[in-house]
Amino acid sequence: MESPFNEKDLLRYAAEGNSTAFATLFSNYKDKLYHFLLRANGSPEMTEDIIQDVFLKLWKDRTSLINIENFGGYLYRMAQNHVINSLKRMATETHIIHELSQKLENACSDVEEHISLQEANRSLHYALNKLTPKQKLVYTLSRDKGLRHDEIARSLNISPSTVNNHLIEALRIIRRQLRATPDTFTVLVYCLLFLS
């Protein structure tokens, strides 16, 4: 059923705190935004997270909605920036995780009296064991063997975009596992940053 209000009205009501108007805006854009983001990052889970983050931010800053002239354009730009930032963050985390997996075997010896490296190593291996066999294989070929996406795709007979999707999901799972044990994650980052 179509809303009796135009978009400017909805933005004004939402800016005033009307959750029904905001829900209507969400409903009007969520499907189009989902397809746009899915094409951009290839991950349904990441797409849903970004939509949730974008609309939460819009609701928190709702008083500024009244000033938006082109809500669709504003929303797509905001979502696109979120994808870019998420991918940059993942690239950084990939590098950190790769460095940690190498350094945990032979570094941090001076810190062993302060922290438990075995626990940190266990947490990282536990996170890796949460991956599906295909995710783990793609992650290992990329991070441990140093293969490029196209090389992995050829060796596994899958497309480079599938390789990318497996890596995105693998990093997401690893990040979630390490965040579940923040003390361990702090230890790992400490080892990486200060014992290089």
N, CA, C and O atoms as a DFTB+ gen file, in Angstrom:
784 C
 N C O
     1  1       0.848      -1.189       0.000
     2  2       0.000       0.000       0.000
     3  2       0.883       1.237       0.000
     4  3       1.823       1.331       0.789
     5  1       0.592       2.171      -0.864
     6  2       1.431       3.346      -1.015
     7  2       1.158       4.336       0.101
     8  3       0.027       4.485       0.564
     9  1       2.230       5.014       0.527
    10  2       2.118       5.998       1.596
    11  2       1.386       7.230       1.083
    12  3       1.606       7.637      -0.057
    13  1       0.504       7.846       1.911
    14  2      -0.198       9.061       1.486
    15  2       0.724      10.282       1.509
    16  3       0.340      11.358       1.051
    17  1       1.938      10.119       2.041
    18  2       2.872      11.236       2.150
    19  2       3.969      11.131       1.096
    20  3       4.391      10.036       0.726
    21  1       4.426      12.297       0.617
    22  2       5.567      12.265      -0.288
    23  2       6.843      12.138       0.540
    24  3       6.814      12.193       1.770
    25  1       7.951      11.970      -0.155
    26  2       9.208      11.688       0.554
    27  2       9.644      12.843       1.443
    28  3      10.169      12.621       2.534
    29  1       9.431      14.078       0.989
    30  2       9.799      15.239       1.821
    31  2       9.019      15.228       3.131
    32  3       9.573      15.524       4.189
    33  1       7.731      14.886       3.059
    34  2       6.915      14.787       4.277
    35  2       7.481      13.714       5.202
    36  3       7.620      13.922       6.408
    37  1       7.807      12.553       4.609
    38  2       8.339      11.442       5.407
    39  2       9.640      11.843       6.092
    40  3       9.851      11.531       7.264
    41  1      10.513      12.536       5.359
    42  2      11.776      12.990       5.945
    43  2      11.528      13.977       7.082
    44  3      12.188      13.923       8.119
    45  1      10.572      14.876       6.874
    46  2      10.263      15.869       7.927
    47  2       9.704      15.168       9.173
    48  3      10.120      15.466      10.293
    49  1       8.767      14.243       8.976
    50  2       8.197      13.525      10.127
    51  2       9.246      12.667      10.832
    52  3       9.299      12.610      12.060
    53  1      10.083      11.999      10.028
    54  2      11.144      11.177      10.616
    55  2      12.117      12.040      11.398
    56  3      12.573      11.646      12.471
    57  1      12.441      13.224      10.866
    58  2      13.349      14.152      11.560
    59  2      12.764      14.585      12.899
    60  3      13.501      14.887      13.838
    61  1      11.444      14.613      12.982
    62  2      10.766      14.985      14.236
    63  2      10.637      13.795      15.190
    64  3      10.114      13.936      16.296
    65  1      11.119      12.616      14.757
    66  2      11.101      11.441      15.623
    67  2       9.972      10.466      15.360
    68  3       9.748       9.547      16.148
    69  1       9.255      10.656      14.256
    70  2       8.149       9.764      13.920
    71  2       8.707       8.454      13.352
    72  3       9.188       8.412      12.219
    73  1       8.636       7.393      14.152
    74  2       9.226       6.119      13.748
    75  2       8.454       5.462      12.600
    76  3       9.036       4.705      11.823
    77  1       7.168       5.739      12.485
    78  2       6.387       5.175      11.381
    79  2       6.847       5.752      10.045
    80  3       6.971       5.024       9.060
    81  1       7.099       7.057      10.015
    82  2       7.604       7.692       8.797
    83  2       8.979       7.128       8.441
    84  3       9.272       6.865       7.274
    85  1       9.814       6.946       9.462
    86  2      11.153       6.403       9.214
    87  2      11.055       4.970       8.698
    88  3      11.792       4.582       7.791
    89  1      10.145       4.185       9.277
    90  2       9.945       2.801       8.833
    91  2       9.474       2.771       7.380
    92  3       9.839       1.869       6.627
    93  1       8.672       3.745       6.989
    94  2       8.217       3.821       5.594
    95  2       9.384       4.109       4.659
    96  3       9.491       3.507       3.591
    97  1      10.265       5.036       5.062
    98  2      11.464       5.312       4.265
    99  2      12.309       4.049       4.124
   100  3      12.788       3.726       3.037
   101  1      12.482       3.345       5.234
   102  2      13.252       2.103       5.231
   103  2      12.625       1.097       4.261
   104  3      13.311       0.492       3.437
   105  1      11.331       0.938       4.380
   106  2      10.610      -0.017       3.533
   107  2      10.706       0.357       2.051
   108  3      10.793      -0.519       1.191
   109  1      10.689       1.654       1.758
   110  2      10.757       2.118       0.364
   111  2      12.111       1.839      -0.279
   112  3      12.201       1.683      -1.497
   113  1      13.171       1.776       0.539
   114  2      14.524       1.688      -0.025
   115  2      15.265       0.388       0.260
   116  3      16.257       0.097      -0.409
   117  1      14.817      -0.400       1.231
   118  2      15.640      -1.533       1.680
   119  2      15.943      -2.544       0.568
   120  3      17.075      -3.018       0.471
   121  1      14.968      -2.879      -0.264
   122  2      15.202      -3.888      -1.300
   123  2      16.144      -3.380      -2.386
   124  3      17.052      -4.093      -2.813
   125  1      15.920      -2.127      -2.835
   126  2      16.801      -1.556      -3.861
   127  2      18.215      -1.426      -3.319
   128  3      19.186      -1.712      -4.019
   129  1      18.326      -0.995      -2.070
   130  2      19.642      -0.829      -1.449
   131  2      20.332      -2.185      -1.276
   132  3      21.545      -2.301      -1.448
   133  1      19.551      -3.197      -0.938
   134  2      20.108      -4.547      -0.768
   135  2      20.759      -5.025      -2.074
   136  3      21.888      -5.513      -2.060
   137  1      20.051      -4.884      -3.192
   138  2      20.575      -5.352      -4.477
   139  2      21.798      -4.533      -4.899
   140  3      22.756      -5.079      -5.447
   141  1      21.762      -3.235      -4.643
   142  2      22.897      -2.366      -4.961
   143  2      24.137      -2.788      -4.178
   144  3      25.223      -2.897      -4.747
   145  1      23.981      -3.024      -2.882
   146  2      25.110      -3.382      -2.020
   147  2      25.615      -4.793      -2.314
   148  3      26.818      -5.050      -2.277
   149  1      24.697      -5.695      -2.602
   150  2      25.100      -7.076      -2.894
   151  2      25.981      -7.124      -4.145
   152  3      26.950      -7.881      -4.204
   153  1      25.635      -6.310      -5.139
   154  2      26.487      -6.239      -6.334
   155  2      27.857      -5.656      -5.984
   156  3      28.865      -6.035      -6.579
   157  1      27.891      -4.740      -5.025
   158  2      29.146      -4.059      -4.673
   159  2      30.091      -4.941      -3.862
   160  3      31.307      -4.860      -4.034
   161  1      29.540      -5.794      -2.968
   162  2      30.458      -6.550      -2.099
   163  2      30.314      -8.063      -2.193
   164  3      31.187      -8.787      -1.713
   165  1      29.240      -8.562      -2.798
   166  2      29.097      -9.999      -3.027
   167  2      28.757     -10.825      -1.807
   168  3      28.718     -12.052      -1.890
   169  1      28.506     -10.180      -0.665
   170  2      28.233     -10.927       0.560
   171  2      26.864     -10.551       1.129
   172  3      26.661      -9.409       1.540
   173  1      25.915     -11.510       1.156
   174  2      24.597     -11.205       1.726
   175  2      24.684     -10.763       3.186
   176  3      23.970      -9.851       3.601
   177  1      25.561     -11.411       3.970
   178  2      25.671     -11.069       5.391
   179  2      26.210      -9.658       5.566
   180  3      25.691      -8.884       6.370
   181  1      27.257      -9.324       4.809
   182  2      27.819      -7.980       4.905
   183  2      26.794      -6.948       4.445
   184  3      26.683      -5.872       5.033
   185  1      26.045      -7.276       3.394
   186  2      25.021      -6.372       2.874
   187  2      23.984      -6.065       3.942
   188  3      23.625      -4.905       4.141
   189  1      23.502      -7.088       4.628
   190  2      22.507      -6.875       5.681
   191  2      23.079      -6.045       6.824
   192  3      22.396      -5.177       7.367
   193  1      24.336      -6.312       7.192
   194  2      24.984      -5.530       8.254
   195  2      25.082      -4.059       7.869
   196  3      24.824      -3.175       8.686
   197  1      25.457      -3.805       6.618
   198  2      25.625      -2.415       6.173
   199  2      24.283      -1.692       6.158
   200  3      24.198      -0.544       6.594
   201  1      23.235      -2.345       5.663
   202  2      21.905      -1.719       5.656
   203  2      21.486      -1.363       7.078
   204  3      20.978      -0.271       7.334
   205  1      21.705      -2.297       7.993
   206  2      21.355      -2.041       9.389
   207  2      22.166      -0.859       9.942
   208  3      21.611       0.025      10.595
   209  1      23.465      -0.848       9.681
   210  2      24.321       0.243      10.167
   211  2      23.913       1.590       9.582
   212  3      23.851       2.591      10.296
   213  1      23.634       1.610       8.278
   214  2      23.268       2.862       7.608
   215  2      21.979       3.422       8.186
   216  3      21.900       4.613       8.488
   217  1      20.959       2.566       8.343
   218  2      19.686       3.074       8.849
   219  2      19.741       3.415      10.341
   220  3      19.034       4.312      10.799
   221  1      20.577       2.702      11.097
   222  2      20.766       3.090      12.505
   223  2      21.404       4.469      12.596
   224  3      21.007       5.293      13.420
   225  1      22.395       4.713      11.746
   226  2      23.049       6.027      11.741
   227  2      22.069       7.114      11.326
   228  3      22.049       8.195      11.913
   229  1      21.257       6.826      10.313
   230  2      20.246       7.792       9.885
   231  2      19.267       8.109      11.019
   232  3      18.879       9.261      11.215
   233  1      18.875       7.071      11.760
   234  2      17.929       7.297      12.855
   235  2      18.586       8.106      13.979
   236  3      17.958       8.992      14.558
   237  1      19.855       7.798      14.283
   238  2      20.552       8.551      15.340
   239  2      20.708      10.020      14.957
   240  3      20.621      10.901      15.813
   241  1      20.938      10.281      13.669
   242  2      21.113      11.661      13.186
   243  2      19.842      12.165      12.507
   244  3      19.910      12.988      11.594
   245  1      18.702      11.682      12.941
   246  2      17.443      11.937      12.228
   247  2      17.095      13.413      12.091
   248  3      16.416      13.794      11.138
   249  1      17.544      14.248      13.018
   250  2      17.190      15.667      12.914
   251  2      17.742      16.302      11.637
   252  3      17.221      17.317      11.176
   253  1      18.791      15.712      11.065
   254  2      19.369      16.267       9.826
   255  2      18.630      15.775       8.581
   256  3      18.913      16.243       7.479
   257  1      17.691      14.844       8.735
   258  2      16.966      14.315       7.571
   259  2      16.199      15.412       6.838
   260  3      16.017      15.341       5.622
   261  1      15.760      16.406       7.566
   262  2      14.963      17.484       6.972
   263  2      15.756      18.268       5.926
   264  3      15.176      18.895       5.040
   265  1      17.091      18.228       6.035
   266  2      17.943      19.006       5.129
   267  2      18.334      18.247       3.865
   268  3      19.005      18.804       2.995
   269  1      17.929      16.993       3.750
   270  2      18.331      16.179       2.595
   271  2      17.385      16.443       1.427
   272  3      16.170      16.267       1.530
   273  1      17.983      16.872       0.310
   274  2      17.177      17.173      -0.882
   275  2      16.854      15.916      -1.686
   276  3      15.727      15.735      -2.148
   277  1      17.857      15.048      -1.848
   278  2      17.679      13.823      -2.638
   279  2      18.019      12.633      -1.738
   280  3      19.170      12.204      -1.670
   281  1      17.019      12.115      -1.059
   282  2      17.258      11.067      -0.068
   283  2      17.849       9.812      -0.704
   284  3      18.753       9.203      -0.133
   285  1      17.353       9.415      -1.881
   286  2      17.868       8.221      -2.549
   287  2      19.361       8.352      -2.841
   288  3      20.140       7.450      -2.532
   289  1      19.752       9.471      -3.432
   290  2      21.160       9.697      -3.737
   291  2      22.018       9.731      -2.479
   292  3      23.114       9.173      -2.443
   293  1      21.501      10.393      -1.450
   294  2      22.207      10.493      -0.169
   295  2      22.412       9.107       0.442
   296  3      23.495       8.778       0.927
   297  1      21.349       8.305       0.408
   298  2      21.372       6.961       0.980
   299  2      22.375       6.060       0.238
   300  3      23.140       5.330       0.867
   301  1      22.365       6.117      -1.095
   302  2      23.286       5.285      -1.873
   303  2      24.741       5.699      -1.654
   304  3      25.624       4.847      -1.556
   305  1      24.988       7.008      -1.577
   306  2      26.354       7.487      -1.305
   307  2      26.825       7.016       0.060
   308  3      27.958       6.564       0.223
   309  1      25.945       7.130       1.022
   310  2      26.269       6.711       2.387
   311  2      26.583       5.211       2.424
   312  3      27.562       4.795       3.044
   313  1      25.757       4.411       1.765
   314  2      25.958       2.957       1.730
   315  2      27.242       2.604       0.985
   316  3      27.976       1.707       1.399
   317  1      27.514       3.308      -0.115
   318  2      28.722       3.048      -0.895
   319  2      29.969       3.351      -0.052
   320  3      30.931       2.583      -0.068
   321  1      29.951       4.464       0.679
   322  2      31.080       4.801       1.556
   323  2      31.263       3.744       2.639
   324  3      32.387       3.416       3.020
   325  1      30.151       3.218       3.124
   326  2      30.209       2.180       4.157
   327  2      30.876       0.919       3.614
   328  3      31.683       0.295       4.303
   329  1      30.537       0.541       2.369
   330  2      31.158      -0.633       1.735
   331  2      32.656      -0.419       1.608
   332  3      33.448      -1.297       1.948
   333  1      33.038       0.750       1.118
   334  2      34.464       1.043       0.930
   335  2      35.202       0.964       2.254
   336  3      36.273       0.363       2.337
   337  1      34.631       1.572       3.293
   338  2      35.273       1.539       4.616
   339  2      35.349       0.124       5.167
   340  3      36.349      -0.250       5.779
   341  1      34.294      -0.672       4.954
   342  2      34.292      -2.061       5.434
   343  2      35.367      -2.879       4.737
   344  3      36.066      -3.666       5.375
   345  1      35.501      -2.693       3.423
   346  2      36.505      -3.450       2.676
   347  2      37.920      -3.019       3.068
   348  3      38.827      -3.847       3.143
   349  1      38.104      -1.713       3.318
   350  2      39.421      -1.240       3.778
   351  2      39.749      -1.846       5.136
   352  3      40.873      -2.284       5.381
   353  1      38.740      -1.863       6.022
   354  2      38.954      -2.424       7.353
   355  2      39.292      -3.914       7.259
   356  3      40.167      -4.408       7.970
   357  1      38.588      -4.617       6.375
   358  2      38.865      -6.042       6.207
   359  2      40.274      -6.278       5.665
   360  3      40.962      -7.210       6.081
   361  1      40.692      -5.421       4.733
   362  2      42.039      -5.566       4.181
   363  2      43.075      -5.382       5.282
   364  3      44.059      -6.119       5.347
   365  1      42.852      -4.398       6.143
   366  2      43.773      -4.165       7.264
   367  2      43.767      -5.357       8.207
   368  3      44.821      -5.819       8.646
   369  1      42.562      -5.856       8.519
   370  2      42.457      -6.994       9.438
   371  2      43.076      -8.245       8.832
   372  3      43.676      -9.050       9.545
   373  1      42.935      -8.414       7.512
   374  2      43.552      -9.555       6.844
   375  2      45.055      -9.503       7.037
   376  3      45.692     -10.509       7.349
   377  1      45.610      -8.321       6.848
   378  2      47.055      -8.157       7.007
   379  2      47.472      -8.460       8.448
   380  3      48.468      -9.143       8.684
   381  1      46.705      -7.947       9.400
   382  2      47.026      -8.178      10.814
   383  2      46.966      -9.665      11.141
   384  3      47.872     -10.200      11.780
   385  1      45.895     -10.337      10.703
   386  2      45.742     -11.761      11.001
   387  2      46.879     -12.565      10.368
   388  3      47.416     -13.483      10.988
   389  1      47.238     -12.221       9.142
   390  2      48.337     -12.916       8.462
   391  2      49.651     -12.720       9.228
   392  3      50.397     -13.673       9.453
   393  1      49.920     -11.478       9.623
   394  2      51.140     -11.198      10.377
   395  2      51.144     -11.944      11.708
   396  3      52.168     -12.482      12.129
   397  1      49.993     -11.967      12.356
   398  2      49.910     -12.622      13.664
   399  2      50.172     -14.118      13.563
   400  3      50.881     -14.692      14.389
   401  1      49.598     -14.740      12.547
   402  2      49.762     -16.189      12.429
   403  2      51.228     -16.560      12.244
   404  3      51.657     -17.632      12.671
   405  1      52.001     -15.676      11.606
   406  2      53.434     -15.934      11.447
   407  2      54.197     -15.589      12.719
   408  3      55.064     -16.350      13.149
   409  1      53.882     -14.452      13.320
   410  2      54.638     -13.990      14.485
   411  2      54.382     -14.820      15.730
   412  3      55.256     -14.940      16.588
   413  1      53.184     -15.396      15.835
   414  2      52.871     -16.166      17.043
   415  2      53.766     -17.391      17.196
   416  3      53.945     -17.899      18.302
   417  1      54.326     -17.865      16.086
   418  2      55.167     -19.052      16.157
   419  2      56.568     -18.748      16.670
   420  3      57.196     -19.592      17.309
   421  1      57.061     -17.532      16.388
   422  2      58.451     -17.262      16.735
   423  2      58.704     -15.932      17.431
   424  3      59.849     -15.594      17.732
   425  1      57.634     -15.171      17.688
   426  2      57.831     -13.872      18.323
   427  2      57.234     -13.843      19.710
   428  3      56.735     -14.847      20.217
   429  1      57.294     -12.668      20.312
   430  2      56.684     -12.412      21.613
   431  2      57.337     -13.194      22.740
   432  3      56.739     -13.314      23.810
   433  1      58.535     -13.730      22.551
   434  2      59.131     -14.554      23.602
   435  2      59.362     -13.753      24.881
   436  3      59.278     -14.309      25.976
   437  1      59.652     -12.454      24.762
   438  2      59.893     -11.614      25.946
   439  2      58.608     -11.319      26.718
   440  3      58.654     -10.902      27.876
   441  1      57.486     -11.532      26.084
   442  2      56.211     -11.163      26.711
   443  2      55.535     -12.366      27.363
   444  3      54.506     -12.216      28.022
   445  1      56.107     -13.562      27.186
   446  2      55.441     -14.773      27.677
   447  2      55.157     -14.707      29.168
   448  3      54.181     -15.303      29.624
   449  1      55.982     -13.996      29.954
   450  2      55.715     -13.910      31.391
   451  2      54.511     -13.022      31.692
   452  3      53.948     -13.094      32.784
   453  1      54.112     -12.187      30.734
   454  2      52.978     -11.279      30.954
   455  2      51.682     -11.792      30.340
   456  3      50.594     -11.513      30.845
   457  1      51.802     -12.535      29.259
   458  2      50.590     -12.997      28.566
   459  2      50.730     -14.453      28.165
   460  3      51.834     -14.996      28.142
   461  1      49.633     -15.067      27.857
   462  2      49.660     -16.468      27.460
   463  2      49.560     -16.576      25.951
   464  3      48.477     -16.447      25.380
   465  1      50.698     -16.815      25.307
   466  2      50.704     -16.957      23.861
   467  2      49.967     -18.209      23.410
   468  3      49.355     -18.234      22.342
   469  1      50.034     -19.259      24.246
   470  2      49.333     -20.486      23.865
   471  2      47.839     -20.241      23.751
   472  3      47.178     -20.766      22.855
   473  1      47.314     -19.440      24.668
   474  2      45.883     -19.132      24.620
   475  2      45.558     -18.319      23.370
   476  3      44.544     -18.560      22.715
   477  1      46.418     -17.358      23.040
   478  2      46.206     -16.540      21.847
   479  2      46.242     -17.405      20.589
   480  3      45.400     -17.272      19.701
   481  1      47.233     -18.291      20.533
   482  2      47.355     -19.176      19.375
   483  2      46.144     -20.098      19.271
   484  3      45.638     -20.351      18.178
   485  1      45.684     -20.595      20.415
   486  2      44.505     -21.464      20.449
   487  2      43.280     -20.717      19.912
   488  3      42.486     -21.269      19.150
   489  1      43.141     -19.448      20.325
   490  2      41.994     -18.659      19.870
   491  2      42.015     -18.470      18.363
   492  3      40.982     -18.569      17.702
   493  1      43.197     -18.197      17.824
   494  2      43.305     -18.019      16.380
   495  2      42.982     -19.324      15.646
   496  3      42.256     -19.310      14.652
   497  1      43.511     -20.439      16.126
   498  2      43.216     -21.733      15.488
   499  2      41.739     -22.101      15.646
   500  3      41.137     -22.678      14.740
   501  1      41.163     -21.763      16.800
   502  2      39.740     -22.018      17.015
   503  2      38.913     -21.231      15.996
   504  3      37.954     -21.748      15.422
   505  1      39.306     -19.962      15.781
   506  2      38.606     -19.127      14.796
   507  2      38.731     -19.727      13.402
   508  3      37.754     -19.767      12.654
   509  1      39.936     -20.198      13.043
   510  2      40.132     -20.805      11.722
   511  2      39.305     -22.076      11.557
   512  3      38.833     -22.375      10.461
   513  1      39.130     -22.819      12.645
   514  2      38.346     -24.057      12.582
   515  2      36.845     -23.816      12.465
   516  3      36.085     -24.748      12.201
   517  1      36.414     -22.565      12.661
   518  2      34.998     -22.218      12.478
   519  2      34.656     -22.023      10.999
   520  3      33.482     -21.957      10.634
   521  1      35.681     -21.933      10.154
   522  2      35.455     -21.726       8.722
   523  2      34.964     -23.013       8.067
   524  3      35.244     -24.116       8.538
   525  1      34.231     -22.849       6.977
   526  2      33.861     -24.024       6.193
   527  2      35.138     -24.547       5.533
   528  3      36.109     -23.800       5.417
   529  1      35.162     -25.814       5.097
   530  2      36.371     -26.340       4.442
   531  2      36.827     -25.481       3.260
   532  3      38.025     -25.258       3.085
   533  1      35.878     -24.997       2.446
   534  2      36.244     -24.199       1.277
   535  2      36.811     -22.844       1.705
   536  3      37.791     -22.371       1.130
   537  1      36.186     -22.210       2.728
   538  2      36.704     -20.931       3.228
   539  2      38.110     -21.100       3.779
   540  3      38.992     -20.279       3.528
   541  1      38.308     -22.173       4.532
   542  2      39.618     -22.418       5.141
   543  2      40.673     -22.655       4.061
   544  3      41.799     -22.168       4.167
   545  1      40.306     -23.400       3.028
   546  2      41.240     -23.690       1.940
   547  2      41.612     -22.402       1.200
   548  3      42.789     -22.150       0.943
   549  1      40.605     -21.588       0.859
   550  2      40.858     -20.334       0.152
   551  2      41.703     -19.404       1.028
   552  3      42.651     -18.781       0.549
   553  1      41.350     -19.318       2.317
   554  2      42.103     -18.466       3.248
   555  2      43.564     -18.926       3.326
   556  3      44.478     -18.103       3.267
   557  1      43.782     -20.229       3.457
   558  2      45.142     -20.779       3.564
   559  2      45.945     -20.514       2.295
   560  3      47.107     -20.114       2.367
   561  1      45.330     -20.735       1.133
   562  2      46.032     -20.491      -0.125
   563  2      46.385     -19.015      -0.290
   564  3      47.440     -18.673      -0.826
   565  1      45.486     -18.143       0.180
   566  2      45.724     -16.710       0.047
   567  2      46.732     -16.204       1.066
   568  3      47.697     -15.528       0.710
   569  1      46.507     -16.534       2.343
   570  2      47.310     -15.935       3.408
   571  2      48.602     -16.693       3.697
   572  3      49.641     -16.072       3.924
   573  1      48.555     -18.023       3.691
   574  2      49.755     -18.788       4.023
   575  2      50.629     -19.055       2.799
   576  3      51.857     -19.019       2.882
   577  1      49.980     -19.323       1.658
   578  2      50.746     -19.648       0.452
   579  2      51.019     -18.412      -0.408
   580  3      51.869     -18.441      -1.298
   581  1      50.286     -17.321      -0.131
   582  2      50.527     -16.080      -0.864
   583  2      50.006     -16.054      -2.287
   584  3      50.476     -15.261      -3.103
   585  1      49.028     -16.921      -2.604
   586  2      48.488     -16.950      -3.969
   587  2      47.527     -15.786      -4.197
   588  3      46.822     -15.359      -3.283
   589  1      47.510     -15.280      -5.434
   590  2      46.559     -14.233      -5.809
   591  2      45.186     -14.863      -6.055
   592  3      45.061     -16.077      -6.216
   593  1      44.154     -14.001      -6.079
   594  2      42.783     -14.490      -6.278
   595  2      42.643     -15.301      -7.559
   596  3      42.006     -16.355      -7.564
   597  1      43.243     -14.809      -8.657
   598  2      43.082     -15.531      -9.920
   599  2      43.805     -16.886      -9.887
   600  3      43.351     -17.847     -10.509
   601  1      44.934     -16.961      -9.158
   602  2      45.645     -18.236      -9.038
   603  2      44.827     -19.242      -8.226
   604  3      44.751     -20.421      -8.572
   605  1      44.222     -18.760      -7.150
   606  2      43.361     -19.632      -6.322
   607  2      42.172     -20.104      -7.150
   608  3      41.805     -21.279      -7.122
   609  1      41.574     -19.165      -7.892
   610  2      40.405     -19.501      -8.719
   611  2      40.753     -20.607      -9.715
   612  3      39.986     -21.553      -9.893
   613  1      41.906     -20.483     -10.357
   614  2      42.326     -21.508     -11.329
   615  2      42.570     -22.856     -10.648
   616  3      42.134     -23.896     -11.140
   617  1      43.271     -22.825      -9.513
   618  2      43.613     -24.098      -8.865
   619  2      42.394     -24.807      -8.291
   620  3      42.380     -26.035      -8.205
   621  1      41.365     -24.049      -7.893
   622  2      40.158     -24.665      -7.324
   623  2      39.009     -24.753      -8.335
   624  3      37.942     -25.285      -8.030
   625  1      39.242     -24.226      -9.539
   626  2      38.231     -24.244     -10.596
   627  2      36.959     -23.498     -10.174
   628  3      35.841     -23.971     -10.374
   629  1      37.171     -22.310      -9.582
   630  2      36.057     -21.433      -9.213
   631  2      36.375     -20.029      -9.726
   632  3      37.493     -19.770     -10.171
   633  1      35.403     -19.130      -9.668
   634  2      35.633     -17.784     -10.195
   635  2      36.368     -16.922      -9.165
   636  3      36.277     -17.182      -7.965
   637  1      37.097     -15.893      -9.627
   638  2      37.760     -14.973      -8.683
   639  2      36.778     -14.310      -7.719
   640  3      37.123     -14.062      -6.564
   641  1      35.550     -14.018      -8.180
   642  2      34.581     -13.397      -7.272
   643  2      34.159     -14.371      -6.173
   644  3      33.874     -13.949      -5.053
   645  1      34.115     -15.674      -6.480
   646  2      33.824     -16.680      -5.446
   647  2      34.964     -16.738      -4.440
   648  3      34.737     -16.863      -3.237
   649  1      36.194     -16.646      -4.943
   650  2      37.354     -16.596      -4.046
   651  2      37.213     -15.397      -3.110
   652  3      37.402     -15.520      -1.900
   653  1      36.881     -14.238      -3.678
   654  2      36.711     -13.016      -2.890
   655  2      35.620     -13.192      -1.834
   656  3      35.794     -12.786      -0.685
   657  1      34.494     -13.800      -2.224
   658  2      33.393     -14.022      -1.273
   659  2      33.826     -14.924      -0.128
   660  3      33.500     -14.664       1.030
   661  1      34.568     -15.997      -0.454
   662  2      35.054     -16.901       0.594
   663  2      35.978     -16.165       1.563
   664  3      35.903     -16.367       2.775
   665  1      36.846     -15.314       1.024
   666  2      37.773     -14.571       1.889
   667  2      37.033     -13.568       2.772
   668  3      37.355     -13.428       3.952
   669  1      36.048     -12.872       2.213
   670  2      35.264     -11.909       2.991
   671  2      34.584     -12.611       4.157
   672  3      34.631     -12.136       5.291
   673  1      33.946     -13.753       3.870
   674  2      33.247     -14.485       4.927
   675  2      34.231     -15.055       5.953
   676  3      33.957     -15.038       7.153
   677  1      35.376     -15.560       5.479
   678  2      36.383     -16.113       6.391
   679  2      36.864     -15.037       7.354
   680  3      36.959     -15.278       8.558
   681  1      37.166     -13.862       6.837
   682  2      37.651     -12.771       7.690
   683  2      36.584     -12.314       8.670
   684  3      36.880     -11.962       9.812
   685  1      35.355     -12.323       8.213
   686  2      34.243     -11.944       9.078
   687  2      34.133     -12.903      10.268
   688  3      33.965     -12.474      11.410
   689  1      34.229     -14.201       9.983
   690  2      34.128     -15.220      11.039
   691  2      35.314     -15.116      11.992
   692  3      35.146     -15.175      13.210
   693  1      36.512     -14.960      11.433
   694  2      37.710     -14.847      12.276
   695  2      37.620     -13.609      13.162
   696  3      37.911     -13.665      14.357
   697  1      37.210     -12.483      12.557
   698  2      37.091     -11.239      13.324
   699  2      36.088     -11.399      14.468
   700  3      36.334     -10.965      15.593
   701  1      34.962     -12.024      14.159
   702  2      33.927     -12.213      15.182
   703  2      34.444     -13.086      16.329
   704  3      34.202     -12.795      17.501
   705  1      35.164     -14.168      15.975
   706  2      35.715     -15.072      17.004
   707  2      36.737     -14.353      17.880
   708  3      36.721     -14.497      19.103
   709  1      37.630     -13.575      17.254
   710  2      38.651     -12.893      18.036
   711  2      38.044     -11.796      18.899
   712  3      38.516     -11.531      20.005
   713  1      36.992     -11.162      18.386
   714  2      36.333     -10.134      19.206
   715  2      35.591     -10.749      20.386
   716  3      35.363     -10.083      21.396
   717  1      35.214     -12.018      20.260
   718  2      34.525     -12.703      21.363
   719  2      35.463     -12.910      22.544
   720  3      35.014     -13.096      23.675
   721  1      36.767     -12.879      22.280
   722  2      37.763     -12.980      23.344
   723  2      38.669     -11.758      23.254
   724  3      39.807     -11.864      22.798
   725  1      38.163     -10.566      23.697
   726  2      38.886      -9.326      23.473
   727  2      40.267      -9.291      24.104
   728  3      41.172      -8.662      23.556
   729  1      40.452      -9.947      25.235
   730  2      41.777      -9.934      25.846
   731  2      42.789     -10.605      24.935
   732  3      43.916     -10.134      24.784
   733  1      42.370     -11.714      24.329
   734  2      43.252     -12.423      23.406
   735  2      43.549     -11.557      22.192
   736  3      44.690     -11.490      21.737
   737  1      42.521     -10.891      21.667
   738  2      42.729     -10.045      20.504
   739  2      43.693      -8.911      20.836
   740  3      44.544      -8.562      20.018
   741  1      43.566      -8.328      22.039
   742  2      44.481      -7.277      22.470
   743  2      45.906      -7.803      22.522
   744  3      46.845      -7.121      22.110
   745  1      46.061      -9.021      23.030
   746  2      47.380      -9.659      23.094
   747  2      47.970      -9.797      21.698
   748  3      49.142      -9.493      21.474
   749  1      47.143     -10.260      20.758
   750  2      47.626     -10.468      19.398
   751  2      48.061      -9.157      18.764
   752  3      49.116      -9.083      18.134
   753  1      47.246      -8.126      18.930
   754  2      47.590      -6.831      18.352
   755  2      48.847      -6.279      19.020
   756  3      49.690      -5.671      18.360
   757  1      48.970      -6.492      20.328
   758  2      50.149      -6.031      21.047
   759  2      51.411      -6.695      20.468
   760  3      52.414      -6.030      20.210
   761  1      51.338      -7.984      20.275
   762  2      52.475      -8.699      19.695
   763  2      52.824      -8.168      18.316
   764  3      53.997      -7.987      17.990
   765  1      51.796      -7.917      17.504
   766  2      52.044      -7.448      16.152
   767  2      52.660      -6.054      16.145
   768  3      53.617      -5.803      15.413
   769  1      52.120      -5.151      16.950
   770  2      52.526      -3.755      16.888
   771  2      53.870      -3.496      17.586
   772  3      54.668      -2.688      17.111
   773  1      54.116      -4.169      18.695
   774  2      55.267      -3.804      19.499
   775  2      56.434      -4.778      19.415
   776  3      57.526      -4.469      19.891
   777  1      56.226      -5.935      18.824
   778  2      57.321      -6.899      18.758
   779  2      57.664      -7.235      17.319
   780  3      58.087      -8.352      17.018
   781  1      57.479      -6.264      16.426
   782  2      57.802      -6.487      15.016
   783  2      59.305      -6.553      14.833
   784  3      59.783      -6.735      13.714
